[in-house]
């Protein structure tokens, strides 16, 4: 066989970006996805920094703009819903980015634009990985697939990553001590086109954001770990009601909405750090490799960029089936280009959780004072820099002109 073959595990933004670009440079691509079908839904993500260049090279800027969330800005509110401060939302990289989109809508745009020939295996997972001259994966259905590269793009709690990179220092999963609960709830006349953000005592946040589907995306986030992940839906939502008792503003409405929402998702924020994203003919990308969490931001931009950089690094080694040495050199180049970008986003300021999630009335009042100072007219240029992520002055790796 003279055509190289890649198996990609995971069909969200990172996996689909890798599939798009690897197919574009002439590879055969098989995507394995544990869900029984493509997964719509999800909360806001955005395209920032260098990822806008990648999207432009894919010819998909207009397609993403067409499914924009309709969000026009971001404000902080008090328990009565009165605006207390406005976050910078001007330019391409404000709190609400120019290219603001729901995760599922973003992934759908990538899926619909994939070059012909990408094969999908839904409802399957990888049960075993064997590395030799090539890499062989065995799926949960007992199928064996031989490939020249395995790309693990499964997300923050990737089982395949933990199977391949099983050494004690290979995966550093850092619990940030924050729980977030996402869901879609009915839209009401009081909802508008802004991201509204409320902070309550007890380290609790309440968020409401518009979407383009006639509903509202809601988030409850708090500093603490009630062990919601792994509980039954009923148990988790009951614990959440206890946590948010007396929180104020729209918390009761969101809790009621979550009772009937079809897409409630719970997450205990975990940042992933790995000293190496590769081993032999296996590499890890996206959240499985470097989950930056919503606190760092830019996860979707890094995911989209990683697919391009991976393919460009492989294309630089020439066509045909790559040798093990070729793959190793390509993955080393991928690591070298992506790591500074990832390190910049992962470097959360010390004490950021205490600042973002005040526990006491005094802490909440102090946070309010700091917010007003940071978001005042003289300080807005400085505050605006905080939303610039996945940005770099380095040019993207070259992609052969005949390959896109």
PDB file of C-alpha atoms in Angstrom, residues 17-269:
ATOM      1  CA  UNK A  17      -9.765  19.132  11.997  1.00  0.00           C
ATOM      2  CA  UNK A  18      -7.132  16.393  11.839  1.00  0.00           C
ATOM      3  CA  UNK A  19      -9.367  14.342   9.527  1.00  0.00           C
ATOM      4  CA  UNK A  20      -9.965  17.362   7.255  1.00  0.00           C
ATOM      5  CA  UNK A  21      -6.280  18.209   6.870  1.00  0.00           C
ATOM      6  CA  UNK A  22      -4.881  14.662   6.748  1.00  0.00           C
ATOM      7  CA  UNK A  23      -7.343  13.759   4.011  1.00  0.00           C
ATOM      8  CA  UNK A  24      -6.427  16.971   2.232  1.00  0.00           C
ATOM      9  CA  UNK A  25      -2.758  15.928   2.081  1.00  0.00           C
ATOM     10  CA  UNK A  26      -3.693  12.546   0.648  1.00  0.00           C
ATOM     11  CA  UNK A  27      -3.985  10.235   3.654  1.00  0.00           C
ATOM     12  CA  UNK A  28      -6.680   7.633   4.108  1.00  0.00           C
ATOM     13  CA  UNK A  29      -8.578   8.497   7.271  1.00  0.00           C
ATOM     14  CA  UNK A  30     -10.777   6.418   9.560  1.00  0.00           C
ATOM     15  CA  UNK A  31     -12.529   8.170  12.458  1.00  0.00           C
ATOM     16  CA  UNK A  32     -13.682   6.164  15.478  1.00  0.00           C
ATOM     17  CA  UNK A  33     -16.317   7.792  17.690  1.00  0.00           C
ATOM     18  CA  UNK A  34     -17.865   6.255  20.795  1.00  0.00           C
ATOM     19  CA  UNK A  35     -21.190   8.087  20.352  1.00  0.00           C
ATOM     20  CA  UNK A  36     -23.732   6.218  18.200  1.00  0.00           C
ATOM     21  CA  UNK A  37     -24.046   9.220  15.872  1.00  0.00           C
ATOM     22  CA  UNK A  38     -22.682  12.714  15.399  1.00  0.00           C
ATOM     23  CA  UNK A  39     -23.105  14.762  18.571  1.00  0.00           C
ATOM     24  CA  UNK A  40     -24.867  18.109  18.220  1.00  0.00           C
ATOM     25  CA  UNK A  41     -25.340  20.502  21.111  1.00  0.00           C
ATOM     26  CA  UNK A  42     -22.803  21.911  23.516  1.00  0.00           C
ATOM     27  CA  UNK A  43     -21.940  25.339  24.811  1.00  0.00           C
ATOM     28  CA  UNK A  44     -20.152  28.350  23.374  1.00  0.00           C
ATOM     29  CA  UNK A  45     -16.706  28.019  21.865  1.00  0.00           C
ATOM     30  CA  UNK A  46     -14.901  30.495  19.648  1.00  0.00           C
ATOM     31  CA  UNK A  47     -12.225  30.882  17.011  1.00  0.00           C
ATOM     32  CA  UNK A  48      -9.408  33.131  18.173  1.00  0.00           C
ATOM     33  CA  UNK A  49      -5.841  34.007  17.369  1.00  0.00           C
ATOM     34  CA  UNK A  50      -4.023  31.818  14.872  1.00  0.00           C
ATOM     35  CA  UNK A  51      -7.066  29.548  14.533  1.00  0.00           C
ATOM     36  CA  UNK A  52      -8.730  32.231  12.412  1.00  0.00           C
ATOM     37  CA  UNK A  53      -5.930  31.772   9.869  1.00  0.00           C
ATOM     38  CA  UNK A  54      -6.540  28.008   9.877  1.00  0.00           C
ATOM     39  CA  UNK A  55     -10.270  28.514   9.383  1.00  0.00           C
ATOM     40  CA  UNK A  56      -9.585  30.918   6.534  1.00  0.00           C
ATOM     41  CA  UNK A  57      -7.294  28.376   4.840  1.00  0.00           C
ATOM     42  CA  UNK A  58     -10.126  25.858   5.106  1.00  0.00           C
ATOM     43  CA  UNK A  59     -12.469  28.356   3.444  1.00  0.00           C
ATOM     44  CA  UNK A  60     -14.919  28.104   6.350  1.00  0.00           C
ATOM     45  CA  UNK A  61     -15.006  31.597   7.861  1.00  0.00           C
ATOM     46  CA  UNK A  62     -18.348  32.441   6.272  1.00  0.00           C
ATOM     47  CA  UNK A  63     -19.810  29.062   7.267  1.00  0.00           C
ATOM     48  CA  UNK A  64     -18.928  29.714  10.922  1.00  0.00           C
ATOM     49  CA  UNK A  65     -20.281  33.246  10.769  1.00  0.00           C
ATOM     50  CA  UNK A  66     -23.539  31.822   9.427  1.00  0.00           C
ATOM     51  CA  UNK A  67     -24.049  29.773  12.627  1.00  0.00           C
ATOM     52  CA  UNK A  68     -22.909  32.499  15.031  1.00  0.00           C
ATOM     53  CA  UNK A  69     -24.534  32.323  18.469  1.00  0.00           C
ATOM     54  CA  UNK A  70     -26.069  35.818  17.965  1.00  0.00           C
ATOM     55  CA  UNK A  71     -24.304  36.964  21.153  1.00  0.00           C
ATOM     56  CA  UNK A  72     -23.275  40.622  20.902  1.00  0.00           C
ATOM     57  CA  UNK A  73     -21.525  41.274  24.207  1.00  0.00           C
ATOM     58  CA  UNK A  74     -20.922  40.245  27.805  1.00  0.00           C
ATOM     59  CA  UNK A  75     -22.019  41.928  31.033  1.00  0.00           C
ATOM     60  CA  UNK A  76     -21.776  41.303  34.761  1.00  0.00           C
ATOM     61  CA  UNK A  77     -25.067  41.574  36.655  1.00  0.00           C
ATOM     62  CA  UNK A  78     -26.203  41.674  40.286  1.00  0.00           C
ATOM     63  CA  UNK A  79     -28.788  39.406  41.913  1.00  0.00           C
ATOM     64  CA  UNK A  80     -31.570  41.552  40.461  1.00  0.00           C
ATOM     65  CA  UNK A  81     -30.171  41.339  36.937  1.00  0.00           C
ATOM     66  CA  UNK A  82     -28.921  44.938  36.856  1.00  0.00           C
ATOM     67  CA  UNK A  83     -25.737  45.440  34.823  1.00  0.00           C
ATOM     68  CA  UNK A  84     -22.747  46.331  37.004  1.00  0.00           C
ATOM     69  CA  UNK A  85     -19.985  46.165  34.392  1.00  0.00           C
ATOM     70  CA  UNK A  86     -19.449  45.383  30.732  1.00  0.00           C
ATOM     71  CA  UNK A  87     -16.665  43.122  29.473  1.00  0.00           C
ATOM     72  CA  UNK A  88     -14.634  44.167  26.424  1.00  0.00           C
ATOM     73  CA  UNK A  89     -16.364  42.791  23.346  1.00  0.00           C
ATOM     74  CA  UNK A  90     -15.008  45.029  20.625  1.00  0.00           C
ATOM     75  CA  UNK A  91     -12.694  43.662  17.946  1.00  0.00           C
ATOM     76  CA  UNK A  92     -12.235  40.029  16.979  1.00  0.00           C
ATOM     77  CA  UNK A  93     -11.108  38.721  20.376  1.00  0.00           C
ATOM     78  CA  UNK A  94     -13.409  40.307  22.943  1.00  0.00           C
ATOM     79  CA  UNK A  95     -15.173  38.387  25.714  1.00  0.00           C
ATOM     80  CA  UNK A  96     -17.666  37.597  22.969  1.00  0.00           C
ATOM     81  CA  UNK A  97     -15.477  36.757  19.989  1.00  0.00           C
ATOM     82  CA  UNK A  98     -16.284  37.746  16.428  1.00  0.00           C
ATOM     83  CA  UNK A  99     -16.442  34.026  15.597  1.00  0.00           C
ATOM     84  CA  UNK A 100     -18.573  32.814  18.525  1.00  0.00           C
ATOM     85  CA  UNK A 101     -20.288  29.480  17.877  1.00  0.00           C
ATOM     86  CA  UNK A 102     -21.761  26.488  19.707  1.00  0.00           C
ATOM     87  CA  UNK A 103     -19.467  23.470  19.882  1.00  0.00           C
ATOM     88  CA  UNK A 104     -21.881  21.221  18.041  1.00  0.00           C
ATOM     89  CA  UNK A 105     -22.487  23.783  15.295  1.00  0.00           C
ATOM     90  CA  UNK A 106     -18.730  24.242  14.851  1.00  0.00           C
ATOM     91  CA  UNK A 107     -18.165  20.502  14.611  1.00  0.00           C
ATOM     92  CA  UNK A 108     -21.073  20.162  12.166  1.00  0.00           C
ATOM     93  CA  UNK A 109     -19.498  22.735   9.826  1.00  0.00           C
ATOM     94  CA  UNK A 110     -16.253  20.730   9.839  1.00  0.00           C
ATOM     95  CA  UNK A 111     -18.094  17.438   9.337  1.00  0.00           C
ATOM     96  CA  UNK A 112     -20.121  18.732   6.400  1.00  0.00           C
ATOM     97  CA  UNK A 113     -16.990  20.054   4.666  1.00  0.00           C
ATOM     98  CA  UNK A 114     -14.791  16.963   5.060  1.00  0.00           C
ATOM     99  CA  UNK A 115     -13.102  15.877   1.821  1.00  0.00           C
ATOM    100  CA  UNK A 116     -14.552  12.725   0.284  1.00  0.00           C
ATOM    101  CA  UNK A 117     -13.192   9.450   1.578  1.00  0.00           C
ATOM    102  CA  UNK A 118     -13.139   9.969   5.351  1.00  0.00           C
ATOM    103  CA  UNK A 119     -14.656   6.829   6.913  1.00  0.00           C
ATOM    104  CA  UNK A 120     -16.549   6.908  10.224  1.00  0.00           C
ATOM    105  CA  UNK A 121     -17.129   4.132  12.735  1.00  0.00           C
ATOM    106  CA  UNK A 122     -19.727   5.395  15.205  1.00  0.00           C
ATOM    107  CA  UNK A 123     -20.577   3.536  18.381  1.00  0.00           C
ATOM    108  CA  UNK A 124     -17.057   2.119  18.744  1.00  0.00           C
ATOM    109  CA  UNK A 125     -14.115   2.682  21.057  1.00  0.00           C
ATOM    110  CA  UNK A 126     -10.515   1.507  21.035  1.00  0.00           C
ATOM    111  CA  UNK A 127      -9.911  -1.490  23.286  1.00  0.00           C
ATOM    112  CA  UNK A 128      -6.266  -2.178  22.458  1.00  0.00           C
ATOM    113  CA  UNK A 129      -3.300  -0.495  20.772  1.00  0.00           C
ATOM    114  CA  UNK A 130      -0.321  -2.477  19.498  1.00  0.00           C
ATOM    115  CA  UNK A 131       2.755  -0.656  18.216  1.00  0.00           C
ATOM    116  CA  UNK A 132       5.197  -2.200  15.786  1.00  0.00           C
ATOM    117  CA  UNK A 133       6.338  -1.115  12.332  1.00  0.00           C
ATOM    118  CA  UNK A 134       2.801   0.255  12.123  1.00  0.00           C
ATOM    119  CA  UNK A 135       0.149   0.725  14.782  1.00  0.00           C
ATOM    120  CA  UNK A 136      -2.768  -1.690  15.126  1.00  0.00           C
ATOM    121  CA  UNK A 137      -5.923  -0.803  17.017  1.00  0.00           C
ATOM    122  CA  UNK A 138      -8.605  -3.235  18.111  1.00  0.00           C
ATOM    123  CA  UNK A 139     -12.052  -1.737  18.502  1.00  0.00           C
ATOM    124  CA  UNK A 140     -14.829  -2.584  20.927  1.00  0.00           C
ATOM    125  CA  UNK A 141     -16.523  -4.550  18.128  1.00  0.00           C
ATOM    126  CA  UNK A 142     -13.436  -6.741  17.677  1.00  0.00           C
ATOM    127  CA  UNK A 143     -12.288  -5.123  14.421  1.00  0.00           C
ATOM    128  CA  UNK A 144      -8.559  -4.654  13.819  1.00  0.00           C
ATOM    129  CA  UNK A 145      -7.299  -1.608  11.939  1.00  0.00           C
ATOM    130  CA  UNK A 146      -3.711  -1.153  10.784  1.00  0.00           C
ATOM    131  CA  UNK A 147      -2.505   2.420  10.456  1.00  0.00           C
ATOM    132  CA  UNK A 148       0.595   4.518   9.966  1.00  0.00           C
ATOM    133  CA  UNK A 149      -0.601   6.938  12.655  1.00  0.00           C
ATOM    134  CA  UNK A 150      -3.080   6.856  15.529  1.00  0.00           C
ATOM    135  CA  UNK A 151      -4.405  10.267  16.548  1.00  0.00           C
ATOM    136  CA  UNK A 152      -6.073  10.332  19.972  1.00  0.00           C
ATOM    137  CA  UNK A 153      -8.566  13.201  20.129  1.00  0.00           C
ATOM    138  CA  UNK A 154     -11.022  11.824  22.664  1.00  0.00           C
ATOM    139  CA  UNK A 155     -11.228  14.622  25.213  1.00  0.00           C
ATOM    140  CA  UNK A 156      -9.968  15.355  28.706  1.00  0.00           C
ATOM    141  CA  UNK A 157     -10.748  11.906  30.166  1.00  0.00           C
ATOM    142  CA  UNK A 158      -9.394   9.911  27.242  1.00  0.00           C
ATOM    143  CA  UNK A 159      -9.133   6.210  28.021  1.00  0.00           C
ATOM    144  CA  UNK A 160      -6.976   5.477  24.994  1.00  0.00           C
ATOM    145  CA  UNK A 161      -4.500   8.165  26.036  1.00  0.00           C
ATOM    146  CA  UNK A 162      -4.278   6.679  29.517  1.00  0.00           C
ATOM    147  CA  UNK A 163      -3.788   3.226  28.016  1.00  0.00           C
ATOM    148  CA  UNK A 164      -0.908   4.245  25.740  1.00  0.00           C
ATOM    149  CA  UNK A 165       0.685   6.830  28.043  1.00  0.00           C
ATOM    150  CA  UNK A 166       0.465   4.822  31.241  1.00  0.00           C
ATOM    151  CA  UNK A 167       3.727   5.877  32.895  1.00  0.00           C
ATOM    152  CA  UNK A 168       3.574   7.718  36.237  1.00  0.00           C
ATOM    153  CA  UNK A 169       4.799  11.031  34.783  1.00  0.00           C
ATOM    154  CA  UNK A 170       3.218  10.907  31.335  1.00  0.00           C
ATOM    155  CA  UNK A 171      -0.191  12.429  32.092  1.00  0.00           C
ATOM    156  CA  UNK A 172      -0.597  15.107  34.756  1.00  0.00           C
ATOM    157  CA  UNK A 173      -4.315  15.645  35.382  1.00  0.00           C
ATOM    158  CA  UNK A 174      -4.679  18.737  37.571  1.00  0.00           C
ATOM    159  CA  UNK A 175      -8.013  19.235  39.325  1.00  0.00           C
ATOM    160  CA  UNK A 176      -8.728  22.979  39.387  1.00  0.00           C
ATOM    161  CA  UNK A 177     -11.345  22.645  42.115  1.00  0.00           C
ATOM    162  CA  UNK A 178     -14.196  23.998  39.987  1.00  0.00           C
ATOM    163  CA  UNK A 179     -17.412  22.221  38.964  1.00  0.00           C
ATOM    164  CA  UNK A 180     -19.410  23.380  35.932  1.00  0.00           C
ATOM    165  CA  UNK A 181     -22.855  22.244  34.851  1.00  0.00           C
ATOM    166  CA  UNK A 182     -24.052  23.110  31.337  1.00  0.00           C
ATOM    167  CA  UNK A 183     -27.476  22.779  29.756  1.00  0.00           C
ATOM    168  CA  UNK A 184     -30.001  24.206  27.326  1.00  0.00           C
ATOM    169  CA  UNK A 185     -33.152  25.769  28.758  1.00  0.00           C
ATOM    170  CA  UNK A 186     -36.227  27.489  27.255  1.00  0.00           C
ATOM    171  CA  UNK A 187     -35.746  31.081  26.186  1.00  0.00           C
ATOM    172  CA  UNK A 188     -37.879  33.729  27.919  1.00  0.00           C
ATOM    173  CA  UNK A 189     -38.751  37.323  26.930  1.00  0.00           C
ATOM    174  CA  UNK A 190     -36.263  38.604  29.527  1.00  0.00           C
ATOM    175  CA  UNK A 191     -33.336  36.943  27.721  1.00  0.00           C
ATOM    176  CA  UNK A 192     -31.391  39.183  25.371  1.00  0.00           C
ATOM    177  CA  UNK A 193     -28.415  38.954  23.028  1.00  0.00           C
ATOM    178  CA  UNK A 194     -25.762  39.342  25.731  1.00  0.00           C
ATOM    179  CA  UNK A 195     -23.813  36.894  27.839  1.00  0.00           C
ATOM    180  CA  UNK A 196     -25.020  37.687  31.379  1.00  0.00           C
ATOM    181  CA  UNK A 197     -22.763  36.633  34.242  1.00  0.00           C
ATOM    182  CA  UNK A 198     -23.677  36.710  37.928  1.00  0.00           C
ATOM    183  CA  UNK A 199     -21.445  36.008  40.943  1.00  0.00           C
ATOM    184  CA  UNK A 200     -22.928  34.920  44.277  1.00  0.00           C
ATOM    185  CA  UNK A 201     -21.367  34.271  47.659  1.00  0.00           C
ATOM    186  CA  UNK A 202     -20.235  30.736  48.312  1.00  0.00           C
ATOM    187  CA  UNK A 203     -18.059  30.665  45.196  1.00  0.00           C
ATOM    188  CA  UNK A 204     -21.068  30.362  42.860  1.00  0.00           C
ATOM    189  CA  UNK A 205     -21.566  31.692  39.331  1.00  0.00           C
ATOM    190  CA  UNK A 206     -24.658  31.792  37.119  1.00  0.00           C
ATOM    191  CA  UNK A 207     -24.428  32.358  33.352  1.00  0.00           C
ATOM    192  CA  UNK A 208     -27.009  32.820  30.603  1.00  0.00           C
ATOM    193  CA  UNK A 209     -26.040  33.063  26.926  1.00  0.00           C
ATOM    194  CA  UNK A 210     -28.122  33.318  23.737  1.00  0.00           C
ATOM    195  CA  UNK A 211     -27.986  30.724  20.979  1.00  0.00           C
ATOM    196  CA  UNK A 212     -29.194  30.730  17.351  1.00  0.00           C
ATOM    197  CA  UNK A 213     -31.763  27.983  17.928  1.00  0.00           C
ATOM    198  CA  UNK A 214     -34.391  29.865  19.936  1.00  0.00           C
ATOM    199  CA  UNK A 215     -33.224  28.529  23.303  1.00  0.00           C
ATOM    200  CA  UNK A 216     -30.792  29.737  25.988  1.00  0.00           C
ATOM    201  CA  UNK A 217     -27.534  28.156  27.097  1.00  0.00           C
ATOM    202  CA  UNK A 218     -27.113  28.104  30.879  1.00  0.00           C
ATOM    203  CA  UNK A 219     -24.117  27.405  33.102  1.00  0.00           C
ATOM    204  CA  UNK A 220     -23.856  26.938  36.857  1.00  0.00           C
ATOM    205  CA  UNK A 221     -20.222  26.994  37.993  1.00  0.00           C
ATOM    206  CA  UNK A 222     -18.819  26.902  41.505  1.00  0.00           C
ATOM    207  CA  UNK A 223     -15.618  26.415  43.446  1.00  0.00           C
ATOM    208  CA  UNK A 224     -15.875  23.013  45.064  1.00  0.00           C
ATOM    209  CA  UNK A 225     -16.349  19.342  44.357  1.00  0.00           C
ATOM    210  CA  UNK A 226     -19.608  17.652  45.333  1.00  0.00           C
ATOM    211  CA  UNK A 227     -18.711  14.560  43.339  1.00  0.00           C
ATOM    212  CA  UNK A 228     -21.446  15.233  40.781  1.00  0.00           C
ATOM    213  CA  UNK A 229     -19.590  13.455  37.983  1.00  0.00           C
ATOM    214  CA  UNK A 230     -20.463   9.777  38.212  1.00  0.00           C
ATOM    215  CA  UNK A 231     -23.715  10.280  40.102  1.00  0.00           C
ATOM    216  CA  UNK A 232     -27.105   9.636  38.603  1.00  0.00           C
ATOM    217  CA  UNK A 233     -28.772  12.612  36.941  1.00  0.00           C
ATOM    218  CA  UNK A 234     -31.365  12.885  39.705  1.00  0.00           C
ATOM    219  CA  UNK A 235     -28.750  12.766  42.470  1.00  0.00           C
ATOM    220  CA  UNK A 236     -26.528  15.312  40.750  1.00  0.00           C
ATOM    221  CA  UNK A 237     -29.343  17.790  40.157  1.00  0.00           C
ATOM    222  CA  UNK A 238     -30.573  17.401  43.741  1.00  0.00           C
ATOM    223  CA  UNK A 239     -27.076  18.165  45.052  1.00  0.00           C
ATOM    224  CA  UNK A 240     -26.894  21.139  42.691  1.00  0.00           C
ATOM    225  CA  UNK A 241     -30.155  22.517  44.107  1.00  0.00           C
ATOM    226  CA  UNK A 242     -28.684  22.310  47.579  1.00  0.00           C
ATOM    227  CA  UNK A 243     -25.523  24.063  46.468  1.00  0.00           C
ATOM    228  CA  UNK A 244     -27.472  26.905  44.803  1.00  0.00           C
ATOM    229  CA  UNK A 245     -30.094  27.440  47.492  1.00  0.00           C
ATOM    230  CA  UNK A 246     -30.497  31.185  47.974  1.00  0.00           C
ATOM    231  CA  UNK A 247     -28.004  32.068  45.238  1.00  0.00           C
ATOM    232  CA  UNK A 248     -30.373  34.555  43.638  1.00  0.00           C
ATOM    233  CA  UNK A 249     -30.941  35.948  40.152  1.00  0.00           C
ATOM    234  CA  UNK A 250     -31.858  33.238  37.580  1.00  0.00           C
ATOM    235  CA  UNK A 251     -30.529  30.232  39.507  1.00  0.00           C
ATOM    236  CA  UNK A 252     -34.012  28.785  40.312  1.00  0.00           C
ATOM    237  CA  UNK A 253     -35.091  29.093  36.678  1.00  0.00           C
ATOM    238  CA  UNK A 254     -31.936  27.329  35.475  1.00  0.00           C
ATOM    239  CA  UNK A 255     -32.332  24.516  38.002  1.00  0.00           C
ATOM    240  CA  UNK A 256     -35.936  24.009  36.882  1.00  0.00           C
ATOM    241  CA  UNK A 257     -34.804  24.053  33.254  1.00  0.00           C
ATOM    242  CA  UNK A 258     -32.104  21.473  33.901  1.00  0.00           C
ATOM    243  CA  UNK A 259     -34.745  19.067  35.229  1.00  0.00           C
ATOM    244  CA  UNK A 260     -36.124  18.625  31.713  1.00  0.00           C
ATOM    245  CA  UNK A 261     -33.126  19.614  29.565  1.00  0.00           C
ATOM    246  CA  UNK A 262     -31.907  16.881  27.226  1.00  0.00           C
ATOM    247  CA  UNK A 263     -28.258  17.925  27.200  1.00  0.00           C
ATOM    248  CA  UNK A 264     -27.179  18.606  30.801  1.00  0.00           C
ATOM    249  CA  UNK A 265     -23.448  18.037  31.070  1.00  0.00           C
ATOM    250  CA  UNK A 266     -21.379  17.965  34.274  1.00  0.00           C
ATOM    251  CA  UNK A 267     -17.653  18.564  34.470  1.00  0.00           C
ATOM    252  CA  UNK A 268     -15.068  18.928  37.212  1.00  0.00           C
ATOM    253  CA  UNK A 269     -12.494  21.154  35.535  1.00  0.00           C
TER     254      UNK A 269
END
